[in-house]
Short mmCIF file of C-alpha atoms in Angstrom, two decimals:
data_model
loop_
_atom_site.label_atom_id
_atom_site.label_comp_id
_atom_site.label_asym_id
_atom_site.label_seq_id
_atom_site.Cartn_x
_atom_site.Cartn_y
_atom_site.Cartn_z
CA MET A 499 -10.62 15.76 24.91
CA GLN A 500 -9.41 18.68 22.41
CA ASP A 501 -8.64 20.71 25.46
CA HIS A 502 -5.96 17.82 26.21
CA ALA A 503 -4.42 17.57 22.54
CA GLU A 504 -1.54 19.72 23.55
CA LEU A 505 -0.81 17.62 26.80
CA LEU A 506 -1.35 14.19 24.64
CA ALA A 507 0.73 15.39 21.61
CA PRO A 508 4.23 14.62 22.92
CA ILE A 509 3.06 11.26 24.78
CA ARG A 510 2.15 9.97 21.38
CA GLN A 511 5.35 11.31 19.78
CA PHE A 512 6.98 9.57 22.64
CA LEU A 513 5.26 6.07 22.09
CA HIS A 514 6.21 3.99 19.21
CA CYS A 515 2.67 2.95 18.56
CA GLU A 516 -0.85 3.77 19.44
CA THR A 517 -3.30 1.55 21.33
CA PRO A 518 -5.02 -0.58 18.98
CA ASP A 519 -8.88 -0.08 18.33
CA SER A 520 -9.49 -3.89 18.95
CA TRP A 521 -8.13 -3.34 22.47
CA VAL A 522 -10.45 -0.23 23.00
CA GLU A 523 -13.38 -1.69 21.57
CA LYS A 524 -12.88 -4.66 24.15
CA ALA A 525 -12.13 -2.38 26.96
CA SER A 526 -15.28 -0.34 26.64
CA LYS A 527 -17.51 -3.34 26.80
CA PRO A 528 -19.48 -3.10 30.13
CA GLU A 529 -18.79 -6.83 30.81
CA ASN A 530 -15.14 -6.00 30.80
CA LEU A 531 -15.27 -3.09 33.16
CA PRO A 532 -14.60 -5.28 36.45
CA ILE A 533 -11.33 -6.55 35.20
CA LEU A 534 -10.30 -3.25 33.71
CA LEU A 535 -10.77 -1.69 36.86
CA LYS A 536 -9.20 -4.34 39.30
CA ASP A 537 -6.16 -4.40 36.86
CA HIS A 538 -5.98 -0.57 36.98
CA LEU A 539 -6.18 -0.70 40.84
CA LEU A 540 -3.32 -2.93 41.05
CA CYS A 541 -1.33 -1.02 38.44
CA GLU A 542 -1.74 2.02 40.47
CA LEU A 543 -0.63 0.47 43.59
CA LYS A 544 2.57 -1.13 41.61
CA ALA A 545 3.49 2.27 40.12
CA ALA A 546 3.64 3.58 43.65
CA GLN A 547 5.66 0.50 44.59
CA SER A 548 8.25 0.78 41.98
CA ALA A 549 8.97 4.35 42.85
CA MET A 550 9.00 3.34 46.60
CA PHE A 551 11.71 0.37 45.72
CA LEU A 552 13.79 2.69 43.81
CA ILE A 553 14.20 5.35 46.45
CA ARG A 554 14.39 2.64 49.27
CA LYS A 555 17.10 1.05 47.12
CA TYR A 556 19.28 3.89 45.98
CA ALA A 557 18.31 7.15 47.73
CA VAL A 558 16.92 7.31 51.26
CA ASP A 559 18.51 7.03 54.62
CA LYS A 560 17.60 4.01 56.76
CA GLU A 561 14.90 5.79 58.90
CA SER A 562 12.90 7.02 55.73
CA ALA A 563 13.22 3.40 54.30
CA ALA A 564 11.37 2.02 57.31
CA VAL A 565 8.82 4.97 57.16
CA LEU A 566 7.98 4.12 53.68
CA LEU A 567 7.44 0.43 54.41
CA THR A 568 4.80 1.51 56.85
CA TRP A 569 3.31 4.06 54.77
CA PHE A 570 2.58 1.04 52.19
CA LYS A 571 1.78 -1.53 54.41
CA PRO A 572 -2.32 -1.02 54.71
CA TYR A 573 -2.11 -0.73 50.87
CA GLU A 574 -0.28 -4.22 50.35
CA ASP A 575 -2.27 -5.66 53.12
CA PHE A 576 -5.48 -4.93 51.32
CA ALA A 577 -4.25 -5.77 47.75
CA TYR A 578 -2.43 -9.16 48.59
CA ASP A 579 -4.04 -10.31 51.67
CA ARG A 580 -7.60 -8.76 51.66
CA ILE A 581 -6.92 -7.05 55.16
CA GLY A 582 -9.21 -3.83 55.39
CA ASP A 583 -11.42 -1.97 53.14
CA ILE A 584 -12.34 1.17 51.67
CA HIS A 585 -12.93 2.85 55.05
CA SER A 586 -9.69 1.86 56.49
CA LEU A 587 -7.70 3.01 53.39
CA LYS A 588 -9.23 6.45 53.71
CA ASP A 589 -6.46 9.41 53.67
CA LYS A 590 -3.74 6.87 53.83
CA ASN A 591 -1.81 8.29 51.03
CA GLN A 592 -0.46 11.26 53.08
CA ILE A 593 2.94 10.75 54.80
CA SER A 594 3.78 12.60 57.98
CA LYS A 595 7.63 12.51 57.75
CA GLN A 596 9.95 14.01 55.30
CA ILE A 597 11.95 11.30 53.19
CA LEU A 598 15.63 12.30 53.50
CA ALA A 599 18.41 11.35 51.03
CA LYS A 600 21.24 8.99 52.80
CA LYS A 601 24.78 10.74 53.55
CA GLN A 602 26.89 10.70 50.57
CA SER A 603 24.16 9.49 48.44
CA PRO A 604 24.87 10.30 44.64
CA TYR A 605 21.12 10.59 44.11
CA SER A 606 19.62 14.12 44.53
CA GLN A 607 17.00 15.32 47.09
CA ASP A 608 14.82 15.97 43.90
CA LEU A 609 14.62 12.44 42.87
CA ILE A 610 13.20 11.55 46.36
CA ASP A 611 10.73 14.51 46.07
CA LYS A 612 9.55 13.56 42.62
CA MET A 613 8.94 10.16 43.39
CA VAL A 614 7.16 10.86 46.91
CA LEU A 615 4.96 13.35 45.18
CA LEU A 616 4.41 10.38 42.61
CA ILE A 617 3.68 7.93 45.34
CA LYS A 618 1.10 10.22 46.91
CA GLU A 619 -0.62 10.86 43.69
CA GLU A 620 -0.64 6.94 42.87
CA LEU A 621 -1.98 5.88 46.01
CA HIS A 622 -4.69 8.78 46.04
CA HIS A 623 -5.62 7.17 42.46
CA PHE A 624 -5.69 3.75 44.01
CA TYR A 625 -8.20 4.85 46.41
CA GLN A 626 -10.34 6.81 43.94
CA ILE A 627 -10.72 3.46 41.87
CA LEU A 628 -11.68 1.73 44.77
CA GLU A 629 -14.51 4.01 45.50
CA ILE A 630 -15.62 3.94 42.03
CA MET A 631 -15.45 0.01 42.25
CA HIS A 632 -17.38 0.31 45.71
CA GLN A 633 -20.06 2.58 43.98
CA ARG A 634 -20.55 -0.08 41.23
CA ASN A 635 -20.67 -3.06 43.62
CA ILE A 636 -17.46 -4.50 41.93
CA SER A 637 -15.67 -6.37 44.48
CA TYR A 638 -11.64 -6.87 44.61
CA ASP A 639 -10.83 -10.40 44.78
CA GLY A 640 -7.28 -10.37 43.55
CA ILE A 641 -6.14 -10.07 39.68
CA THR A 642 -2.82 -11.49 38.09
CA ALA A 643 -0.39 -9.53 36.48
CA SER A 644 -0.02 -9.02 32.81
CA ARG A 645 2.88 -9.65 30.69
CA TYR A 646 3.46 -6.00 29.93
CA ALA A 647 5.69 -4.97 33.01
CA LYS A 648 7.43 -8.14 32.87
CA GLY A 649 8.31 -7.98 29.45
CA LEU A 650 9.78 -4.32 29.67
CA PHE A 651 11.80 -5.35 32.81
CA SER A 652 13.15 -8.38 30.68
CA HIS A 653 15.28 -6.12 28.94
CA MET A 654 16.76 -4.03 31.83
CA SER A 655 20.59 -4.02 32.20
CA GLY A 656 21.99 -5.94 35.09
CA HIS A 657 24.90 -3.44 35.70
CA GLU A 658 24.49 -0.50 37.71
CA PRO A 659 23.86 2.49 37.20
CA GLN A 660 22.41 1.47 33.76
CA THR A 661 19.84 -0.63 35.86
CA LEU A 662 18.56 2.39 37.46
CA VAL A 663 18.56 4.29 34.30
CA ASP A 664 16.34 1.61 32.68
CA LYS A 665 14.25 1.14 35.77
CA LEU A 666 13.29 4.91 35.10
CA ILE A 667 12.87 4.79 31.19
CA ILE A 668 10.64 1.59 31.76
CA GLY A 669 8.60 4.08 34.49
CA ALA A 670 8.48 6.45 31.95
CA TYR A 671 6.79 4.17 29.09
CA ILE A 672 4.59 2.71 31.60
CA GLU A 673 3.25 6.23 32.67
CA ALA A 674 2.77 7.27 29.13
CA ARG A 675 0.87 4.38 27.82
CA SER A 676 -1.39 4.69 30.97
CA CYS A 677 -1.99 8.43 29.72
CA GLU A 678 -2.56 7.37 26.24
CA ARG A 679 -4.91 4.76 27.11
CA PHE A 680 -6.97 6.99 29.67
CA ALA A 681 -7.37 9.42 26.65
CA LYS A 682 -8.25 6.60 24.18
CA LEU A 683 -10.93 5.08 26.33
CA ALA A 684 -12.51 7.78 28.02
CA PRO A 685 -14.93 8.73 24.90
CA PHE A 686 -16.19 5.13 25.23
CA LEU A 687 -17.21 5.23 28.89
CA ASP A 688 -20.17 6.69 31.11
CA ASP A 689 -19.55 10.49 32.10
CA ASP A 690 -18.35 9.45 35.53
CA LEU A 691 -15.62 7.09 34.54
CA ALA A 692 -14.62 9.10 31.48
CA ASN A 693 -14.43 12.38 33.81
CA PHE A 694 -12.25 10.18 36.19
CA TYR A 695 -9.69 9.00 33.30
CA ILE A 696 -9.51 12.48 32.06
CA SER A 697 -8.66 13.76 35.31
CA LEU A 698 -5.70 11.51 35.49
CA LEU A 699 -4.03 12.70 32.29
CA ARG A 700 -2.39 15.52 33.70
CA SER A 701 -0.65 13.86 36.60
CA GLU A 702 0.32 10.68 34.47
CA ALA A 703 1.87 12.89 31.73
CA ARG A 704 4.11 14.48 34.46
CA HIS A 705 5.04 11.52 35.64
CA TYR A 706 6.74 10.15 32.44
CA GLN A 707 8.45 13.51 31.91
CA ASP A 708 9.74 13.25 35.60
CA TYR A 709 11.08 9.68 34.86
CA LEU A 710 12.85 10.81 31.88
CA LYS A 711 14.49 13.52 33.28
CA LEU A 712 15.65 11.63 36.29
CA ALA A 713 17.08 9.16 33.92
CA GLN A 714 19.11 11.66 31.93
CA SER A 715 20.34 13.22 34.96
CA ILE A 716 21.67 10.05 36.43
CA SER A 717 23.03 8.48 33.36
CA LYS A 718 26.85 9.37 32.32
CA VAL A 719 25.76 9.19 28.44
CA ASP A 720 22.88 10.27 26.59
CA ILE A 721 19.81 7.89 26.95
CA ASN A 722 18.16 8.28 23.68
CA GLU A 723 19.42 4.73 22.40
CA ARG A 724 18.13 3.13 25.57
CA VAL A 725 14.95 5.02 25.27
CA ASN A 726 14.36 3.84 21.69
CA MET A 727 15.12 0.39 22.50
CA PHE A 728 12.58 0.24 25.24
CA GLY A 729 10.07 2.03 22.86
CA ALA A 730 10.37 -0.64 20.54
CA VAL A 731 9.87 -3.47 23.03
CA GLU A 732 6.79 -1.55 24.54
CA ALA A 733 5.43 -1.20 21.06
CA GLU A 734 5.74 -4.97 20.47
CA LEU A 735 3.93 -5.92 23.52
CA ILE A 736 1.08 -3.48 22.79
CA SER A 737 0.85 -4.32 18.99
CA SER A 738 1.25 -8.22 19.30
CA MET A 739 -1.73 -10.58 20.24
CA ASP A 740 -2.45 -11.27 23.70
CA SER A 741 -4.71 -13.70 25.25
CA ASP A 742 -4.86 -12.10 28.50
CA PHE A 743 -7.11 -8.84 28.65
CA LYS A 744 -5.84 -6.45 31.02
CA PHE A 745 -5.14 -2.49 31.28
CA HIS A 746 -1.85 -2.73 29.58
CA SER A 747 -2.25 -5.69 27.18
CA GLY A 748 -1.83 -6.07 23.54
CA VAL A 749 -4.12 -6.86 20.65
CA PRO A 750 -6.92 -9.23 22.21
CA ALA A 751 -6.59 -12.50 20.97
#
């Protein structure tokens, strides 16, 4: 973990609080591994979906929007309708067609390219977690969402372009918190799982930075005030009591 101290330093500075030790203690217990992995699996899909929804709504042409929906279908079928399995999802994280901006789009191809790369990586992580679950005989039987993302999105502006900026800032916090928790949890897990979580650090760290850069590039004003506001909201969700243990839950009740 010492090798990743430089990578984690800006993330810990960005977040307004550390993950409580009581969460780490509960998450590291073997009996809680199934719920942790199932929730993490769904979190990876939701992260990919969030990026997909962003570029579908704001940036891409009609043909590219249809390509994105087709790309996601096998993952969503599995996660929500239990259609398919680990074999049918193999190598599905690649996309054959370039995703292009719609004409006169105010949002750059750079936004699209960054989000498509993020989607590919999150879907790959989804499959990696599914493999880990398969190896450990942990079945995926669905899981309810935690309060975390909903709590963040409840503070989002209803007026564009601030809505988009807020979505990107929220994305940054979700990615940064995930990265921080991977690092916190890894020392308490078996070697295979610890190595997997450590392997995710670099991409998750890049994702949060990409979200922030995109947010500032789109905003007409400095985003620091909004970043700090969401940081306080996020910290409250992490540091307050939470009876629903999940990957992004608060202090175990």
